[in-house]
Coordinates of C-alpha atoms and ligand atoms in Angstrom, one line a residue:
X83 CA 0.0 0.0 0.0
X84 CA 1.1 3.3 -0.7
X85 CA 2.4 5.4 2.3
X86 CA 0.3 8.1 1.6
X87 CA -3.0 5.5 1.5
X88 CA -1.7 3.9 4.9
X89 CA -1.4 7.5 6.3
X90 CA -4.9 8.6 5.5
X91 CA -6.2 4.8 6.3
X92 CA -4.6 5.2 9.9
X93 CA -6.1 9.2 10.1
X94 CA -9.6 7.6 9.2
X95 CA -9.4 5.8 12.7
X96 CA -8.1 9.0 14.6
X97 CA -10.8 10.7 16.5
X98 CA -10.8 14.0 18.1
X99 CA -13.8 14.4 20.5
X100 CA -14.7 17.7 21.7
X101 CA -17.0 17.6 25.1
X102 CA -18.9 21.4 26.0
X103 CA -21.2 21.4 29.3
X104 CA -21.0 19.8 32.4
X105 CA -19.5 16.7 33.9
X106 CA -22.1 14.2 32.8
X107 CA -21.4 15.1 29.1
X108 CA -18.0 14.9 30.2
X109 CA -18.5 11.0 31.3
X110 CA -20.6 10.2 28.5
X111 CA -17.5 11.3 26.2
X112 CA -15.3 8.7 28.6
X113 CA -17.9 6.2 27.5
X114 CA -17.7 7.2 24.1
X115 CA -13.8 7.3 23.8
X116 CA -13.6 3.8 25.4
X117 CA -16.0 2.4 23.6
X118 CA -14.2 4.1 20.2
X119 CA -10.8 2.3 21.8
X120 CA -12.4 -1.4 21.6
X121 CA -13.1 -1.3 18.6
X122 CA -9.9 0.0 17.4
X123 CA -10.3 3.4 17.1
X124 CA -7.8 6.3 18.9
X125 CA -8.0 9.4 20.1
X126 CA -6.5 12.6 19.2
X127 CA -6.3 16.2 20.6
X128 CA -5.5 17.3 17.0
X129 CA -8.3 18.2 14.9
X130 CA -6.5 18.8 11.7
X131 CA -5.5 15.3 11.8
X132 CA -8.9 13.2 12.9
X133 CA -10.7 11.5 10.2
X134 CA -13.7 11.6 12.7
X135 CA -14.5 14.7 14.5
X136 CA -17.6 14.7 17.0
X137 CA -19.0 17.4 19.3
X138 CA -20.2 16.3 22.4
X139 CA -23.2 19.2 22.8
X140 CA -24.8 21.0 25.8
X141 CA -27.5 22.9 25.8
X142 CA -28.1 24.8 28.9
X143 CA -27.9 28.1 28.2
X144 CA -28.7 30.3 24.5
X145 CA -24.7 31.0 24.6
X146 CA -23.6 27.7 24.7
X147 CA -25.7 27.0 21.5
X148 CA -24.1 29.4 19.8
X149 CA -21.2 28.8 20.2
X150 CA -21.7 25.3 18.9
X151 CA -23.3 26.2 15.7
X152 CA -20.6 29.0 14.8
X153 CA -17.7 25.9 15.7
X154 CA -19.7 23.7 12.9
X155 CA -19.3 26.5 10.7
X156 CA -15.6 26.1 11.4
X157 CA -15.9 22.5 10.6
X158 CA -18.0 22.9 7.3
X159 CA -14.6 24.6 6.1
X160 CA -12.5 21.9 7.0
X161 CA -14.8 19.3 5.6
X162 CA -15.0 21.0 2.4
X163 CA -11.4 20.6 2.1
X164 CA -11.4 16.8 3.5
X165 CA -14.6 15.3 2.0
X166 CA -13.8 12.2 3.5
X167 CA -13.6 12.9 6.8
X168 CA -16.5 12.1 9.2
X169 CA -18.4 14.9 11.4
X170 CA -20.9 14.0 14.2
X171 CA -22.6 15.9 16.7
X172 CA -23.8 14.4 20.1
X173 CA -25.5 15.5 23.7
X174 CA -28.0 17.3 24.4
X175 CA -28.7 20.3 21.8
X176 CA -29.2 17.5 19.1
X177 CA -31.3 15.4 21.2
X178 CA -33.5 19.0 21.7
X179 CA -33.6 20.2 18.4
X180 CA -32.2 17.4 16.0
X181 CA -34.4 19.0 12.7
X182 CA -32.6 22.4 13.5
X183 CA -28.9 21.0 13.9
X184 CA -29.3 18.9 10.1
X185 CA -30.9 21.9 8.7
X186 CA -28.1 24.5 9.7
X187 CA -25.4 21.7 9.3
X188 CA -26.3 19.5 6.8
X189 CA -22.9 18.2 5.8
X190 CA -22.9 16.5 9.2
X191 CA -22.5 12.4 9.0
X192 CA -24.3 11.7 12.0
X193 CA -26.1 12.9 14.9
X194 CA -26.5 11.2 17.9
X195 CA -28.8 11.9 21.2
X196 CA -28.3 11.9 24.9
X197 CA -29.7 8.2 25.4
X198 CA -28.0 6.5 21.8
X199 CA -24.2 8.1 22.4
X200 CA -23.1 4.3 22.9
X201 CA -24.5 3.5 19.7
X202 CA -21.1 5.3 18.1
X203 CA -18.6 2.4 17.2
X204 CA -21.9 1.0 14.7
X205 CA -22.8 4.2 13.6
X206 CA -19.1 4.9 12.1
X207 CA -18.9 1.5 10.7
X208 CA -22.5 2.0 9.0
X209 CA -20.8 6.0 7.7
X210 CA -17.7 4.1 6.4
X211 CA -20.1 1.7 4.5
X212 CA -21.7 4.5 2.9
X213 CA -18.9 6.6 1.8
X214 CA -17.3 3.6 0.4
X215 CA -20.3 2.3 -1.5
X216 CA -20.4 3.3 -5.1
X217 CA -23.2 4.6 -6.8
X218 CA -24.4 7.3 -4.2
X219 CA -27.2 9.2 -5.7
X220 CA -25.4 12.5 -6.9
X221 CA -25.6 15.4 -4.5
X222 CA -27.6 12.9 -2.5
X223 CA -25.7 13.0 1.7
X224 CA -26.6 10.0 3.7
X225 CA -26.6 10.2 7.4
X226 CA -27.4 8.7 10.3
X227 CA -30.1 9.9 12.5
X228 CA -30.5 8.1 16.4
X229 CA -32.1 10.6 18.6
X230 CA -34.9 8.6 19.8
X231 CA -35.3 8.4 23.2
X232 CA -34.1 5.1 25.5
X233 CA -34.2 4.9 29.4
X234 CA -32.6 1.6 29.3
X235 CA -29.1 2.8 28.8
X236 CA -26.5 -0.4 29.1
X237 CA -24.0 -1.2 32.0
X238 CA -20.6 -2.6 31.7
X239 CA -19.7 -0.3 28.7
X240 CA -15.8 0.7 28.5
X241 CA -14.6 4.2 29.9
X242 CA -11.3 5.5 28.6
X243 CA -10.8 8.5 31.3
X244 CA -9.1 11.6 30.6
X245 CA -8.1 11.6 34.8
X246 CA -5.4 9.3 36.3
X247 CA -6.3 9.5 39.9
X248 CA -9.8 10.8 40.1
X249 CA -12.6 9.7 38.4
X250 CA -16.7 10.6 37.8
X251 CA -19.3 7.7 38.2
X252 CA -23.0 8.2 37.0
X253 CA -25.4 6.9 39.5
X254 CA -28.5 8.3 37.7
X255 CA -29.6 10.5 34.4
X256 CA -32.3 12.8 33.4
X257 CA -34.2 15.1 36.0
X258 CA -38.2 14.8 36.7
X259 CA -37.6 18.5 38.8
X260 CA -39.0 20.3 35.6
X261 CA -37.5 23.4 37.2
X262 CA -39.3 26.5 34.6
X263 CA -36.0 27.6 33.1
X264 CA -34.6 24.4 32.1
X265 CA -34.0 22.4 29.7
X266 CA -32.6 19.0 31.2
X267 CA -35.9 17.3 31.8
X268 CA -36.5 18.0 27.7
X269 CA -32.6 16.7 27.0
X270 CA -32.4 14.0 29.2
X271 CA -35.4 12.7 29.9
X272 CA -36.8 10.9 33.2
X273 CA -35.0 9.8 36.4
X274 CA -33.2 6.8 36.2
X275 CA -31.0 5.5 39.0
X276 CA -28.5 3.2 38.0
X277 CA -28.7 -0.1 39.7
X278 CA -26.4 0.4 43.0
X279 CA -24.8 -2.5 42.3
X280 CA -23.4 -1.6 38.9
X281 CA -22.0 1.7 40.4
X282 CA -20.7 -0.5 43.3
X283 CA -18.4 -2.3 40.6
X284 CA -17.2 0.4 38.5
X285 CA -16.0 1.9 42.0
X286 CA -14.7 -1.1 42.9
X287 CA -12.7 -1.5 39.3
X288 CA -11.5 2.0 39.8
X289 CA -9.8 1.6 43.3
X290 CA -8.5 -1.7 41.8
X291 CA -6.5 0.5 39.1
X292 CA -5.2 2.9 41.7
X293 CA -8.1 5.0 41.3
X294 CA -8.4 7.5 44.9
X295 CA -11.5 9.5 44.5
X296 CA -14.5 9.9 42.8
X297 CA -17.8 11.8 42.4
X298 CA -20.4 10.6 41.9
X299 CA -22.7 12.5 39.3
X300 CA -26.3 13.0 38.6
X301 CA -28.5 16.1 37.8
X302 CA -30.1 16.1 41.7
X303 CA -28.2 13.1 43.6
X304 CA -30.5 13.7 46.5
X305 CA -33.3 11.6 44.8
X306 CA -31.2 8.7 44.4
X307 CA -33.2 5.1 43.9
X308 CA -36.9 7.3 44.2
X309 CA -39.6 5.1 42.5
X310 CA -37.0 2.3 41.7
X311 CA -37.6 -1.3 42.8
X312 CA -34.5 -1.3 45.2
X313 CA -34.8 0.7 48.0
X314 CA -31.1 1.7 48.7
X315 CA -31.2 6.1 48.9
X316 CA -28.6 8.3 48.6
X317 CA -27.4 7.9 51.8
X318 CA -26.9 4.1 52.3
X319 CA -25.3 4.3 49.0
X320 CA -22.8 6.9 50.3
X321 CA -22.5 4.2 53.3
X322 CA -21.7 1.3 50.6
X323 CA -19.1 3.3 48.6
X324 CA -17.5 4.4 52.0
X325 CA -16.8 1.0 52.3
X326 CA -14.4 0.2 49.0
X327 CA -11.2 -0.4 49.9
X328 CA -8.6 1.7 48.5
X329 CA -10.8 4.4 48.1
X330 CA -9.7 7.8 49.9
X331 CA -12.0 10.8 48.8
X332 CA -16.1 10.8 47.5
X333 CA -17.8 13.8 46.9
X334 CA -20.8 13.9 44.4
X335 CA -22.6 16.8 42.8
X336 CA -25.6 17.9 41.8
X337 CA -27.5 18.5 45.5
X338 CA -31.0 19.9 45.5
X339 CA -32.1 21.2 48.4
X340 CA -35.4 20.4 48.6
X341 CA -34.3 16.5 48.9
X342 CA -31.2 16.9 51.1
X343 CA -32.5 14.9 54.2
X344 CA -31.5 15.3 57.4
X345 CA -30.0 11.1 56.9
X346 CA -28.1 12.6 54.4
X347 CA -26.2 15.2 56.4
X348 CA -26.0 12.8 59.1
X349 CA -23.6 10.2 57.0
X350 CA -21.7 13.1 55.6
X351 CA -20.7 13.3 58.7
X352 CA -20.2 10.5 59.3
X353 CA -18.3 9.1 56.6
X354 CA -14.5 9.7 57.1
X355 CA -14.4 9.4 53.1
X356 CA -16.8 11.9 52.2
X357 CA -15.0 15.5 51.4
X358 CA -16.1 18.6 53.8
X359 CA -17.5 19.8 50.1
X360 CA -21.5 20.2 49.1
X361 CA -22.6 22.1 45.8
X362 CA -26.2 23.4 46.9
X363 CA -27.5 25.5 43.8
X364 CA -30.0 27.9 45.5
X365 CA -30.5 30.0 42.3
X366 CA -32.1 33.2 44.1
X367 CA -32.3 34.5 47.2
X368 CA -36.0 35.5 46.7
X369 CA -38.7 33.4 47.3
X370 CA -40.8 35.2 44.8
X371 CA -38.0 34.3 42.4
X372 CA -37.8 30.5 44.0
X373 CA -41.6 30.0 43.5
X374 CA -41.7 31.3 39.7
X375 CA -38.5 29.1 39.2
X376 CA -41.0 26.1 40.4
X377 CA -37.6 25.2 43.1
X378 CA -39.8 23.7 45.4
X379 CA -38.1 25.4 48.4
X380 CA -38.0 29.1 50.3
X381 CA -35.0 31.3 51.5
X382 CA -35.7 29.9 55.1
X383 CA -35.6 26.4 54.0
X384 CA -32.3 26.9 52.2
X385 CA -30.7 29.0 55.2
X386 CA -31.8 26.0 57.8
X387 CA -30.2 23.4 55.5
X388 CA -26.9 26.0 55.8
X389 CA -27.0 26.0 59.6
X390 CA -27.4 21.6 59.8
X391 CA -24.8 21.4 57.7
X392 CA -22.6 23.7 59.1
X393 CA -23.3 22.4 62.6
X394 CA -23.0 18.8 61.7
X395 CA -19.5 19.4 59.5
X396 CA -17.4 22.2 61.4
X397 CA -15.5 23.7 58.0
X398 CA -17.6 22.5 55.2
X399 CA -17.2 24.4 52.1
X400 CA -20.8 25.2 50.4
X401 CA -21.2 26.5 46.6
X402 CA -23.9 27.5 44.5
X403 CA -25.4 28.4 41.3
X404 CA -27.3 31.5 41.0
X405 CA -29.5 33.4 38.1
X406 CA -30.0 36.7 38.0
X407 CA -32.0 38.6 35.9
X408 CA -35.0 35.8 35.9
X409 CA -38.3 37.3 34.5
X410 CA -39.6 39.6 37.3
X411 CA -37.1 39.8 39.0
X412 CA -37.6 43.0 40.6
X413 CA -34.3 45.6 42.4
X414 CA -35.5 44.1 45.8
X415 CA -35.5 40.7 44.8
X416 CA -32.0 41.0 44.0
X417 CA -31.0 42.6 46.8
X418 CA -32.6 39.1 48.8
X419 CA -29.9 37.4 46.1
X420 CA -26.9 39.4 47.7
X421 CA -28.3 39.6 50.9
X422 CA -28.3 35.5 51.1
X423 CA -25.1 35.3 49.5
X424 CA -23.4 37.6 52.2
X425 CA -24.8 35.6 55.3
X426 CA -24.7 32.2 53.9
X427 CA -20.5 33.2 52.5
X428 CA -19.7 30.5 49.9
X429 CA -16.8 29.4 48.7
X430 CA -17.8 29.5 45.2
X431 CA -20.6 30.4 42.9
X432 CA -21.3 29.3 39.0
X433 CA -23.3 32.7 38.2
X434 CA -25.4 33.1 34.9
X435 CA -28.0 36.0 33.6
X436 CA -31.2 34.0 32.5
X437 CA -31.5 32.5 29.2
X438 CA -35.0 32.0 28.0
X439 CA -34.9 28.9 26.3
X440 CA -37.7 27.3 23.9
X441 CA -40.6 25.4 25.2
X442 CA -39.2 25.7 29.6
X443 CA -42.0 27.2 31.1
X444 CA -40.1 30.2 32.4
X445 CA -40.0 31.4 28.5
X446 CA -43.8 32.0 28.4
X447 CA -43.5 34.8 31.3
X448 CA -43.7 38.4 30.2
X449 CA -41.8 40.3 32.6
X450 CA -38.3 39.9 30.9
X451 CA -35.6 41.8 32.5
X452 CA -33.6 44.0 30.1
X453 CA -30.2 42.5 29.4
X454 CA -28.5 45.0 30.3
X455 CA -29.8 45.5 33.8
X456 CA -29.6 41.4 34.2
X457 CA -25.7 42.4 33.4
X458 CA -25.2 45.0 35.8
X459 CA -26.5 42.5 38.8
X460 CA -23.9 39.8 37.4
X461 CA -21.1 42.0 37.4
X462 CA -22.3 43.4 41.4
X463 CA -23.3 39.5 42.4
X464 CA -19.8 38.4 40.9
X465 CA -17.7 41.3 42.6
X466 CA -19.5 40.5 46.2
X467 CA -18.7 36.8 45.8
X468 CA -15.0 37.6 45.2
X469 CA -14.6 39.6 48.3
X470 CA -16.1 36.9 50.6
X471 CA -14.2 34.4 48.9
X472 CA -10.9 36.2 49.5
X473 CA -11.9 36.7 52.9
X474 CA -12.2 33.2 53.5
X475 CA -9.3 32.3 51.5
X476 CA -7.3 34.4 53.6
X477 CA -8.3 32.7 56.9
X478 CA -6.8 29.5 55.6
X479 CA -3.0 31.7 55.3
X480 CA -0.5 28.9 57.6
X481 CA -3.2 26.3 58.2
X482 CA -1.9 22.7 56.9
X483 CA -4.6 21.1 54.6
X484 CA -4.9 17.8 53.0
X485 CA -4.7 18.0 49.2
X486 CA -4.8 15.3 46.3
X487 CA -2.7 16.2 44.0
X488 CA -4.3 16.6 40.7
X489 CA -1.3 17.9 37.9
X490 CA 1.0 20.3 37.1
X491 CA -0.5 23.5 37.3
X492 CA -2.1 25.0 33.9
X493 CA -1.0 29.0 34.6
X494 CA 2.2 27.9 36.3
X495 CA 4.0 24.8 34.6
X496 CA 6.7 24.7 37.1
X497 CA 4.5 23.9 39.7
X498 CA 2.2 21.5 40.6
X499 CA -1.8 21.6 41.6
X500 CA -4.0 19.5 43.8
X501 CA -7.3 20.3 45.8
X502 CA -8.6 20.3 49.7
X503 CA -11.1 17.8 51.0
X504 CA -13.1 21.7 50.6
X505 CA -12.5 21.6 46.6
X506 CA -10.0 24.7 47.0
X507 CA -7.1 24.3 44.2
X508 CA -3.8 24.8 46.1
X509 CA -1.0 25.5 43.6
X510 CA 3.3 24.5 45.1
X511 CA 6.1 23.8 43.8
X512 CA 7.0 20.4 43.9
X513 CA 8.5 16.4 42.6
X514 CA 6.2 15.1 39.4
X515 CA 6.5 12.1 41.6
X516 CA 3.9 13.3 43.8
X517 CA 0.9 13.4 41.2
X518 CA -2.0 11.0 42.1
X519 CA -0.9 11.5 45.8
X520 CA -2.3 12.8 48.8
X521 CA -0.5 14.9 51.1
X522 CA -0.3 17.5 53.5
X523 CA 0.7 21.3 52.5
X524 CA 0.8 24.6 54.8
X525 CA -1.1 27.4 52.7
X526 CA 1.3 30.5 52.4
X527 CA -1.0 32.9 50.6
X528 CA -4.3 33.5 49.3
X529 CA -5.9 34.3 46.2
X530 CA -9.3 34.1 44.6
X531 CA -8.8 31.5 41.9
X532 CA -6.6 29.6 44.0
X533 CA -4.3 29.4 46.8
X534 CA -0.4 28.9 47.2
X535 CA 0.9 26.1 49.3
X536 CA 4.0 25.1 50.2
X537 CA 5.2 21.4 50.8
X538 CA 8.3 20.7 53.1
X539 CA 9.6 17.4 51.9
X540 CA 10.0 17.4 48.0
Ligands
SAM710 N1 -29.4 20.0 38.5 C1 -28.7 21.2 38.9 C2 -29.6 21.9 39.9 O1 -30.7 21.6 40.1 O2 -29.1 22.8 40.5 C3 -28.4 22.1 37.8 C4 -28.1 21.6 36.5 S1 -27.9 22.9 35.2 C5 -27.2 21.9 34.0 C6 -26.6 23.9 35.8 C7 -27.0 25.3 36.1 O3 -27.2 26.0 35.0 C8 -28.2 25.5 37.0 O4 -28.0 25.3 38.3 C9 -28.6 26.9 36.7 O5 -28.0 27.8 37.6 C10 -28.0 27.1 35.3 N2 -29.1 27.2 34.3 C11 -29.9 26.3 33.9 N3 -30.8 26.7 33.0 C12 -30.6 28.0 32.8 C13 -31.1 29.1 32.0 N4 -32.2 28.9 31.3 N5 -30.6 30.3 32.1 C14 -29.5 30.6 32.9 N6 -29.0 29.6 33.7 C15 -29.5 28.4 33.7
SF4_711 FE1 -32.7 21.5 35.8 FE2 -34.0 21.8 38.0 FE3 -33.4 19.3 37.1 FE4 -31.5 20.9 38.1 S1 -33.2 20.1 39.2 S2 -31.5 19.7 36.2 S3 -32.1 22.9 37.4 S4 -34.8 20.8 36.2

């Protein structure tokens, strides 16, 4: 065979996989990438040189869209000089609009939806079957469409992670919350809780390969095992992965208030493996605001949860998601916003101005707050959240604190990075060696994105 036919025959195998969104797209991609490796595919961070590229999509906020559709634009370019090469789109923005995606991109291959992504390996092979059969009808593009939705997704499927030391594990998918701005009931479907003891193996199989934490994912982890046969909760399944040998740190995300139970708190406590961590998302501080947003909790309620927590785990950090600019959202409601955000003191906050989206509930309201006002209250929400984070940051200057660490740090290169059983990245100098270790550092100064540490035997 000719060397340049070998070349392009190996570059047809090459995949580059590009994940946007949160950590459950994230995993799904793992999935995806093992699955790929089985069947003899690789990976590649090189787009110029994959003979399959595939976006793994989001769609949680208007921006994110974007941003996706003016990146296939990129691709169109690229395809148009490499006709051969494959281009796919997965996750969740196909699985809500799949007509809208092949009608702005229809030089896509495939598209794929958030309950067929392990349908990939086939899908390719069926592609490569097409573009090698003769006789194609001129101008004619054939794809493959699976967007239809399936709540049986299969266990036991191959993972190639992108972490060496630290890993996520699903334990359910979809949401039945139906909160009124979003979208992931529509994208994801129905709760499902993954079999407890299926997420007991891959844990197991993980600490096996020298795996030392995980978190454990799902869009509100508090309703773990509701409405399923088995009748293992969130709690006694924090109790069972507490138990895996080999296993040093769990945390989990996504907590919704109104289902964090009193049990729950209780074995967080108790559980020496569970990190002094908790992602709450309280969205507003209003309970006008709560109650159009269909949260299914008050202020009051949220601020209780606060104090158990904070009384049953001395040091816990707490972090949030808020939206500001949510229809009717009037000055004063706001002002409950930073009000909460000052007494309750996080450690961190993901913070987004609303994003109507099609067909959410919260799209149909009429009192839409200008953008630009929705702006000004990020910009003030985001500038009190700094200063209370580098006021707590600063109370950790000369405490020793545990940290895992992760890699060498992305700003710095010469140093390393790891985080606290609190999720705070600490940034030293120190051996490669001590990657996928944990060990103890004295914090030496404060910042807002992260904090310096210094480590006395490297
Ligand atoms: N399940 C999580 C929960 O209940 O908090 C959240 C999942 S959602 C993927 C992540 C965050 O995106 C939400 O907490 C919310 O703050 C934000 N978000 C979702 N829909 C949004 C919208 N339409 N506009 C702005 N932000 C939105
Ligand atoms: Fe969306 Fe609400 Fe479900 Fe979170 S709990 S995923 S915000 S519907």
């Amino acid at each position: 065979m000719p060397e340049e036919s070998k070349a392009s025959e190996n570059n047809s195998r090459k995949v580059y996989i590009r994940t946007y969104g949160c950590q459950m797209n994230e995993y799904d991609s793992e999935t995806m990438a093992g699955l790929l490796g089985n069947n003899g595919y690789h990976l590649t961070d090189n787009p110029a040189e994959a003979g399959i590229i595939l976006l793994n999509t989001c769609y949680v906020r208007e921006k994110v869209k974007h941003r996706i559709y003016s990146r296939l634009g990129e691709l169109k370019k690229l395809k148009e000089e490499k006709p051969e090469l494959i281009l796919g789109l997965s996750g969740c923005l196909v699985q809500k609009e799949p007509e809208e995606v092949l009608r702005r991109a229809p030089y896509l291959d495939f598209i794929l939806g958030t309950s067929n992504f392990y349908h990939l390996p086939e899908v390719l092979e069926e592609i490569s079957g097409n573009h090698n059969r003769e006789n194609q009808p001129e101008g004619k593009h054939a794809r493959v469409v699976r967007v239809e939705e399936n709540r049986a997704i299969p266990e036991g499927m191959p993972k190639l992670r992108k972490r060496r030391f630290s890993a996520f594990v699903s334990v359910m998918r979809g949401c039945d919350n139906f909160c009124s701005y979003c979208n992931v009931p529509y994208v994801r479907g129905r709760e499902v809780s993954r079999p407890c003891k299926d997420i007991l193996r891959e844990v197991e199989e993980l600490a096996l390969k020298g795996y030392k934490e995980i978190t454990l994912l799902g869009q509100n982890v508090n309703s773990y095992g509701k409405g399923e046969k088995e009748k293992t909760d969130f709690a006694d399944l924090l109790v069972l992965v507490n138990q895996v040998e080999g296993l040093r740190r769990i945390k989990f995300t996504t907590s919704h208030p109104k289902d964090l139970s009193d049990k729950l708190i209780e074995k967080m406590a108790e559980l020496d493996k569970v990190c002094e961590h908790l992602h709450l998302p309280v969205q507003s501080g209003s309970n006008n605001i709560l109650s159009r947003m269909k949260r299914g909790y008050t202020r009051e309620h949220y601020q209780n949860l606060v104090h158990k927590l904070r009384r049953a785990i001395p040091g816990i950090a707490l972090s949030t998601d808020i939206i500001v600019g949510f229809p009717g959202e009037e000055e004063k409601d706001f002002q409950d916003t930073l009000e909460l955000v000052e007494t309750v003191g996080f450690d961190g906050a993901f913070t987004f101005c609303y994003s109507p989206l099609k067909e959410t509930e919260a799209a149909w309201l009429k009192e839409r707050i200008p953008e630009k006002i929705s702006g000004q209250r990020l910009r003030r929400l985001i500038e009190l959240q700094q200063k209370i984070l580098l006021r707590k940051n600063e109370s950790l200057v000369g405490k020793e604190v545990e940290i895992m660490v992760e890699e060498i740090s992305k700003k710095s290169p010469d140093k390393l990075q790891g985080r606290t059983r609190t999720n705070k990245m600490v940034v030293f100098k120190g051996r490669k060696e001590l990657i996928g270790n944990i060990i103890s550092v004295k914090i030496a100064a404060s910042g807002c994105w992260a904090l310096r540490g210094e480590v006395n035997s490297c």
